[in-house]
Short mmCIF file of C-alpha atoms (C1' of nucleotides) in Angstrom, two decimals:
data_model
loop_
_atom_site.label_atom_id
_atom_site.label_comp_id
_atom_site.label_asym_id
_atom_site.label_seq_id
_atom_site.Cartn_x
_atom_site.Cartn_y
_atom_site.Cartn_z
CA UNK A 19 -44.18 23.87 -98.37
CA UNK A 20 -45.25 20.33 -99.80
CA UNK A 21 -48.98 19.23 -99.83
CA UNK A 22 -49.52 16.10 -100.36
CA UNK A 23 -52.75 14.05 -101.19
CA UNK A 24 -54.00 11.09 -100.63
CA UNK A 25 -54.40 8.53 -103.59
CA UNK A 26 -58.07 8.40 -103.57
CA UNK A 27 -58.12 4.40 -104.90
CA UNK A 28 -54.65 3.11 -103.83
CA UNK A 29 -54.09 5.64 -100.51
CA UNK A 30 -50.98 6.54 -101.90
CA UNK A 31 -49.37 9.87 -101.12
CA UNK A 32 -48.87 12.45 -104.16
CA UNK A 33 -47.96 15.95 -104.11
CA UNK A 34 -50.67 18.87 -104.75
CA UNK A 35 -51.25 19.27 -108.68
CA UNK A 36 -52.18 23.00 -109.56
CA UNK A 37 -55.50 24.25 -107.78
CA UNK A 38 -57.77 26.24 -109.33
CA UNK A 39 -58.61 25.31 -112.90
CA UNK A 40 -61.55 26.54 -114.87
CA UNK A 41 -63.45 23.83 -116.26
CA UNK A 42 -63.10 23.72 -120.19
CA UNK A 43 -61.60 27.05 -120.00
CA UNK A 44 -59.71 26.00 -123.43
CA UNK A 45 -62.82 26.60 -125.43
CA UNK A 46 -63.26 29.93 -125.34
CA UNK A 47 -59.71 30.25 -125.76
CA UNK A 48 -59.99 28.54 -128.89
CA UNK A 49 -62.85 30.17 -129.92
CA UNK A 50 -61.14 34.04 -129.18
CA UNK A 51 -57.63 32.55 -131.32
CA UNK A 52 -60.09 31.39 -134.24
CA UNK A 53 -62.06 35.03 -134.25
CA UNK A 54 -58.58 36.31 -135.41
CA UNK A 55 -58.72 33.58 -138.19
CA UNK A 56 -59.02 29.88 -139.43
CA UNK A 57 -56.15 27.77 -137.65
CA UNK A 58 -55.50 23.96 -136.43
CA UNK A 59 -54.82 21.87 -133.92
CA UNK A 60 -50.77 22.39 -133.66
CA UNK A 61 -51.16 25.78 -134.40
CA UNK A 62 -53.41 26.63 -131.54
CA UNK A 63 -50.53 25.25 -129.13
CA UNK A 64 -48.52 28.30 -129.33
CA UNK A 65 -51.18 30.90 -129.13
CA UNK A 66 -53.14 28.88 -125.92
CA UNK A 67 -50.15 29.24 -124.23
CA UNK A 68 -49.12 32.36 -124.90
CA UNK A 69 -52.54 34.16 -124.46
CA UNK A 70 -54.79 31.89 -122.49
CA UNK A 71 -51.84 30.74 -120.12
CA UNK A 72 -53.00 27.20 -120.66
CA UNK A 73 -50.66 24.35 -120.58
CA UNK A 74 -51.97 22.29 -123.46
CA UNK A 75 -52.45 18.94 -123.74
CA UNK A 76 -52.13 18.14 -127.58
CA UNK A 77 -54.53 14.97 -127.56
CA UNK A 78 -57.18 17.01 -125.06
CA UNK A 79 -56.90 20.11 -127.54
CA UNK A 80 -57.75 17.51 -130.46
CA UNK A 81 -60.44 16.17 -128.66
CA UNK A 82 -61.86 19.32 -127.77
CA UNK A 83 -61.99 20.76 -131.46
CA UNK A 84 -63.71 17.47 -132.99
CA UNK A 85 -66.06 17.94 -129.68
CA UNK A 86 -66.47 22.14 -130.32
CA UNK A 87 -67.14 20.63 -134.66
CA UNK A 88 -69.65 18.53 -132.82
CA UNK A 89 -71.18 21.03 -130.68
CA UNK A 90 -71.19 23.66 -133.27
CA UNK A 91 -69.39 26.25 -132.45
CA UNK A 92 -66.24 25.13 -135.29
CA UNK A 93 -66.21 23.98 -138.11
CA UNK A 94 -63.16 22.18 -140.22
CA UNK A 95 -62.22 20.97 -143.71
CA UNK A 96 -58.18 19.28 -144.79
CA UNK A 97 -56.37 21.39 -146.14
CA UNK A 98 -52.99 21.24 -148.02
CA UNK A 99 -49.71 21.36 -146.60
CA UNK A 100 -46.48 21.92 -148.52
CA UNK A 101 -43.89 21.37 -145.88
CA UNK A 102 -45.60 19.04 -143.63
CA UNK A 103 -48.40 16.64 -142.71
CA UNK A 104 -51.67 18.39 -143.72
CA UNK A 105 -53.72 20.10 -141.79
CA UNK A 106 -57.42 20.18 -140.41
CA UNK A 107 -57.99 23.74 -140.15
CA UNK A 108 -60.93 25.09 -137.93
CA UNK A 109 -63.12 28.30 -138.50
CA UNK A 110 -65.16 30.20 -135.68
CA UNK A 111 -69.23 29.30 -136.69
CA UNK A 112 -71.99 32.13 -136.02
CA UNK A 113 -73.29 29.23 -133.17
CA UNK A 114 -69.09 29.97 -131.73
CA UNK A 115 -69.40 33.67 -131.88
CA UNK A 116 -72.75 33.34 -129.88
CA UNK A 117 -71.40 31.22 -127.46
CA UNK A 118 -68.29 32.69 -126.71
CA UNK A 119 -70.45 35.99 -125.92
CA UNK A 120 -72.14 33.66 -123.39
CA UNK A 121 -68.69 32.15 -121.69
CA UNK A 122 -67.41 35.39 -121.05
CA UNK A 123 -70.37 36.31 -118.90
CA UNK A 124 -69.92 33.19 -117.36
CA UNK A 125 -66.61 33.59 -117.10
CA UNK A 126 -67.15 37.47 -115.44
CA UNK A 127 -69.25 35.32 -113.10
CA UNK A 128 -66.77 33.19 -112.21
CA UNK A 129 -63.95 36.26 -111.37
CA UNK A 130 -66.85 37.51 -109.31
CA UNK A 131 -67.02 34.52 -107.41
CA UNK A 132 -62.98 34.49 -106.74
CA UNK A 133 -63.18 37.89 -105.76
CA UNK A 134 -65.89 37.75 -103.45
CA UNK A 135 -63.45 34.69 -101.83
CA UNK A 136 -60.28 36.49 -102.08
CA UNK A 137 -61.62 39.95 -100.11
CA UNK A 138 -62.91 37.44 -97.41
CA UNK A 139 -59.44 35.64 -97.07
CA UNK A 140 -58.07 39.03 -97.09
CA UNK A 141 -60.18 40.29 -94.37
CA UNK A 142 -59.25 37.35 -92.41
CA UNK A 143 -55.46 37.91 -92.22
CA UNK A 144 -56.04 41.47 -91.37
CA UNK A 145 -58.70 40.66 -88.37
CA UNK B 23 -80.25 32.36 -126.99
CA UNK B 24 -80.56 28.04 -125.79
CA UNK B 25 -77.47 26.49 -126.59
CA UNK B 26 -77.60 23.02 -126.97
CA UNK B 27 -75.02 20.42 -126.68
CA UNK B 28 -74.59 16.96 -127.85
CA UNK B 29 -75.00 13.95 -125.10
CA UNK B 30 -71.36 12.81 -125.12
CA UNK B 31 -72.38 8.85 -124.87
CA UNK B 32 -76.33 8.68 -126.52
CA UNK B 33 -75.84 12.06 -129.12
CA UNK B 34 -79.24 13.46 -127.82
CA UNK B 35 -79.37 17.06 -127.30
CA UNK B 36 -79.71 19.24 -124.25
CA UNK B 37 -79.37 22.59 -123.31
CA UNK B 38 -75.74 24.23 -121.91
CA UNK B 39 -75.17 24.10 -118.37
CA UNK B 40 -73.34 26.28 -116.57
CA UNK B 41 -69.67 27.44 -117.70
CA UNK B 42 -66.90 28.41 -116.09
CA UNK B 43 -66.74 26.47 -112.98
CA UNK B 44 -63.53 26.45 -111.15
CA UNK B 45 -62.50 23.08 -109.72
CA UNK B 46 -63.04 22.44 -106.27
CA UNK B 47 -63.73 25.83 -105.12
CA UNK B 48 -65.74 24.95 -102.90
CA UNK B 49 -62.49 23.27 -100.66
CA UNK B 50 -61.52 27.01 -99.82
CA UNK B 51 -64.65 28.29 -99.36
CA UNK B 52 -65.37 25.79 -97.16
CA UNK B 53 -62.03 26.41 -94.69
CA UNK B 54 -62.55 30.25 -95.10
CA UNK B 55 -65.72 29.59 -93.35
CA UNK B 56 -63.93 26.93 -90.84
CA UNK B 57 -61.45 29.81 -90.00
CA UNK B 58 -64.46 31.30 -88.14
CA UNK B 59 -65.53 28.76 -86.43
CA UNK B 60 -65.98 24.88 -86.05
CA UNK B 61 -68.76 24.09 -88.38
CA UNK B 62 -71.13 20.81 -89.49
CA UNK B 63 -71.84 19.95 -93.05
CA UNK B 64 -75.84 20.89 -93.36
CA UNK B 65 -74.89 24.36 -91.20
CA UNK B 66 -71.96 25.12 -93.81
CA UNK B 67 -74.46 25.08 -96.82
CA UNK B 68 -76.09 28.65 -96.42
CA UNK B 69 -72.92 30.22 -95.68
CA UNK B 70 -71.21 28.75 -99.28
CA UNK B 71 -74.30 29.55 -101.07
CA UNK B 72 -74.22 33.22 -99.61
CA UNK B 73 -70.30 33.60 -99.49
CA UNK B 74 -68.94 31.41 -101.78
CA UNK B 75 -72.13 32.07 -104.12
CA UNK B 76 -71.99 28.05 -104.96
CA UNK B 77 -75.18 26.07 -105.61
CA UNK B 78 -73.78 23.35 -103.43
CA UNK B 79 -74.78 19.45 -103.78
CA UNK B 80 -75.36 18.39 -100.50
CA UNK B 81 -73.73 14.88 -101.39
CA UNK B 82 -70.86 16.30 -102.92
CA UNK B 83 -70.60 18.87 -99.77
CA UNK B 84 -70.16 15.54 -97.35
CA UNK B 85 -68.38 13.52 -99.65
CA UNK B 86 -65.85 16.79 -100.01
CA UNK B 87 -65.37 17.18 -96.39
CA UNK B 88 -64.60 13.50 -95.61
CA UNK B 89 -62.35 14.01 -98.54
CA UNK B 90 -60.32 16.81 -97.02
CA UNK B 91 -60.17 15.01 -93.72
CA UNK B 92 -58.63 12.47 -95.22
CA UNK B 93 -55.96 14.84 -97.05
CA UNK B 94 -55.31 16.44 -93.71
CA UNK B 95 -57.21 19.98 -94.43
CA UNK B 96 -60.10 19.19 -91.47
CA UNK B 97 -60.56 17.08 -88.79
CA UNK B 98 -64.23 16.18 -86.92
CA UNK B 99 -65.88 14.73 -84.28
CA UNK B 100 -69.18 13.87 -83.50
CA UNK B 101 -71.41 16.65 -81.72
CA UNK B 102 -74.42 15.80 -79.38
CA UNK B 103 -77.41 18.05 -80.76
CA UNK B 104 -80.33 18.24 -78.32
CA UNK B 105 -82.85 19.13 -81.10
CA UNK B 106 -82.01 17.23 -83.87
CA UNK B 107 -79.78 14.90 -85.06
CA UNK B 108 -76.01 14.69 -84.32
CA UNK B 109 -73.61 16.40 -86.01
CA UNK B 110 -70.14 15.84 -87.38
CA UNK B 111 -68.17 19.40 -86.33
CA UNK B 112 -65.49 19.94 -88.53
CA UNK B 113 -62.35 22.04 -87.53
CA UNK B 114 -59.37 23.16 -89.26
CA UNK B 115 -56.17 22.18 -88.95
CA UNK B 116 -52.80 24.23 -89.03
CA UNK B 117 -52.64 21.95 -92.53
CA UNK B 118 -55.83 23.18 -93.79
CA UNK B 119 -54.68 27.12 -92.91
CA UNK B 120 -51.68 26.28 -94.96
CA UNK B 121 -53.14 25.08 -97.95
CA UNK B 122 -55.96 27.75 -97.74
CA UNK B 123 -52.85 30.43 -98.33
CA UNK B 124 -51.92 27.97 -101.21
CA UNK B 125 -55.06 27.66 -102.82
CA UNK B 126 -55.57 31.61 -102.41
CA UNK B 127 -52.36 32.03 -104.43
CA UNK B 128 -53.54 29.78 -107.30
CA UNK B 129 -56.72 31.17 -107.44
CA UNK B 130 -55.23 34.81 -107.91
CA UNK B 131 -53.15 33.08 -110.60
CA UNK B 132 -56.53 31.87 -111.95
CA UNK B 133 -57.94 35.32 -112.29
CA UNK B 134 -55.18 36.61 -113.82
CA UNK B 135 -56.29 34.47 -116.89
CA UNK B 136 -59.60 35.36 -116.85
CA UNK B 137 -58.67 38.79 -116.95
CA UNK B 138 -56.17 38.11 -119.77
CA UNK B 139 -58.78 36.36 -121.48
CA UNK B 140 -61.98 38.94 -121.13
CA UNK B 141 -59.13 41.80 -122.22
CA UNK B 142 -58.42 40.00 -125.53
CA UNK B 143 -62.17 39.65 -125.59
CA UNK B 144 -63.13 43.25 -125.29
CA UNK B 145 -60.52 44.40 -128.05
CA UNK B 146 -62.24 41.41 -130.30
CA UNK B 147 -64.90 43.59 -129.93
CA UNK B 148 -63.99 46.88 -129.76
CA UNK B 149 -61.85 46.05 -133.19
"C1'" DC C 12 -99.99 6.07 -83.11
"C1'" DC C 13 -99.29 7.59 -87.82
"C1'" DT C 14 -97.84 10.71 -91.22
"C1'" DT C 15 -95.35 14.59 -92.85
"C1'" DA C 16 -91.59 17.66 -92.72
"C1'" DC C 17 -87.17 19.40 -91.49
"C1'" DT C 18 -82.64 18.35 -89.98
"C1'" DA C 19 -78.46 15.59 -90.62
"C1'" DT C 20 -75.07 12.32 -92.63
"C1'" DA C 21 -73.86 9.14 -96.07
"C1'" DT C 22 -73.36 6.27 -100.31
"C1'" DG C 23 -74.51 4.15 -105.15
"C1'" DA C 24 -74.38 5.01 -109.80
"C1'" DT C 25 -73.38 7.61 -113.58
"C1'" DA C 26 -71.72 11.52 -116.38
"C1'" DT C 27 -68.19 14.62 -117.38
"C1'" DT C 28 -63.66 16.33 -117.63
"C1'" DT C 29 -58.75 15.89 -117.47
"C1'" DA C 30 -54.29 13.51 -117.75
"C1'" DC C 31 -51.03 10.36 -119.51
"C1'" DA C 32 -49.65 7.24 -122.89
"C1'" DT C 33 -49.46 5.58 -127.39
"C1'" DA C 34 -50.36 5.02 -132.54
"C1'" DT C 35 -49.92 6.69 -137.16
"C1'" DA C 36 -48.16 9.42 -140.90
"C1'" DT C 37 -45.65 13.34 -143.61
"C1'" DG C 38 -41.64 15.95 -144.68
"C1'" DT C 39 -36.62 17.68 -143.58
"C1'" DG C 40 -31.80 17.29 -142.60
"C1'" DC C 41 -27.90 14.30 -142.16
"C1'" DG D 30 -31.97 4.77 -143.54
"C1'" DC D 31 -32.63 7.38 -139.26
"C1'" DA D 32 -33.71 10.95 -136.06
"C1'" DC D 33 -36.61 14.78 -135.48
"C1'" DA D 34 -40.33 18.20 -135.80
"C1'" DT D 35 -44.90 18.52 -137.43
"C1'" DA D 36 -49.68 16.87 -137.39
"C1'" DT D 37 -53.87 14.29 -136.04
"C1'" DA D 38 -56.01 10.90 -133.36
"C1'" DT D 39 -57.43 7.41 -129.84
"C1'" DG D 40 -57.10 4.10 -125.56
"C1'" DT D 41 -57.17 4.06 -120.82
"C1'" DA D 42 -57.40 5.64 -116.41
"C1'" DA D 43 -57.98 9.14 -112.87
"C1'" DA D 44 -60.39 12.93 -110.87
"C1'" DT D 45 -64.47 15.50 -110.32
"C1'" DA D 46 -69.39 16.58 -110.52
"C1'" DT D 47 -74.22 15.33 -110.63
"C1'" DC D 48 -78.36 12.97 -109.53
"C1'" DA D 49 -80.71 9.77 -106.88
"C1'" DT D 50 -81.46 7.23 -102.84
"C1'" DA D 51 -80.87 5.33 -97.93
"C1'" DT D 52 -80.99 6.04 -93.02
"C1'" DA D 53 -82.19 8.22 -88.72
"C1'" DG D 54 -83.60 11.83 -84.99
"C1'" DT D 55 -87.05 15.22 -83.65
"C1'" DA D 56 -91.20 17.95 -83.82
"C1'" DA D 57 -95.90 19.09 -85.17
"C1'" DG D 58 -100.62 17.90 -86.62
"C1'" DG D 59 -104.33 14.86 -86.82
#
DNA sequence: CCTTACTATATGATATTTACATATATGTGC
DNA sequence: GCACATATATGTAAATATCATATAGTAAGG
């Protein structure tokens, strides 16, 4: 089945986009990638997907790195590339490390929250 | 530990608020507790702080449900109320039961990554 | 009658986050 | 020279969340 929304300024119809995001969930993705080591924006892409089952947008990852070097948690310098543009690569910071201990509770939190929500839908089918 | 962040807009600091919230969770929550029985906005709040273990806005709460009229999820009608003020009684609609399996779904996709995230975590530090 | 408090719905304004599009530049293969 | 992948970045708009405020019915206390 199709659900469809309504256009909340124009009251056109759209089609359900994907329910159930975390908020800034990317971070501590980021943040687990760069405890492996130093890496950059493009190369992030891959390893987001692949582990944090996030489909990425490249100018929202960007964003989110200058606003994690902002915050704190990264840090970044150029560095040199041979075969390509260079690179801003990112490191983990000590403040990163400290909050990525912090979004995983949250994050535990959270999955306690869905769960709590999933045994009640369950209990409704079976009543 | 305080974490602080940077204001996005002025660059003064304040401390992190909470992380990890999943986008409009409180839409299932809300027609879990329909599937019950026809409810009113104020009379919905203690059961999605107790159930859905949300700190609810009550602005956002009645802005939501006019919302998900609107999509097609609820539908109300005014309720005399010999003790108070009148109340709007929301009910579900076959639509709303049908995205409430949909939203379900996506939110078991949703823990899924969370799990695959606090698993990567764990070895980070069991390494 | 007046004030306070609780119930009940609703909206204004702003902040935050996400999504989509576009700009710019380097190096490779043809 | 041109298309393409790599690489970073920003402009704009949409969607969502947060905080404050407005309005009104009823009940209790003075």
């Amino acid at each position: 089945m199709i659900f469809t929304y309504m256009c909340r300024t124009c009251g056109c119809s759209f089609r359900a986009r994907d329910f159930g995001n975390v908020e800034r969930f990317i971070e501590p993705c980021i943040l687990l990638l760069l405890l492996r080591g130093s890496s950059y924006g493009y190369g992030l892409m891959e390893g987001l997907e692949k582990h944090c089952g996030e489909k990425v947008d490249i100018g929202n990852l960007y964003r989110t790195l200058r606003r994690m070097e902002a915050d704190g948690w990264v840090k970044s310098e150029w560095g040199k590339n041979k075969v390509g543009p260079d690179r801003r690569i990112y490191t983990i910071t000590k403040n990163g490390r400290e909050f990525l201990e912090v979004a995983a509770l949250s994050l535990i939190r959270t999955d306690k929250l869905i769960h709590r929500f999933l045994e009640g839908f369950q209990k409704s089918k079976s009543a």
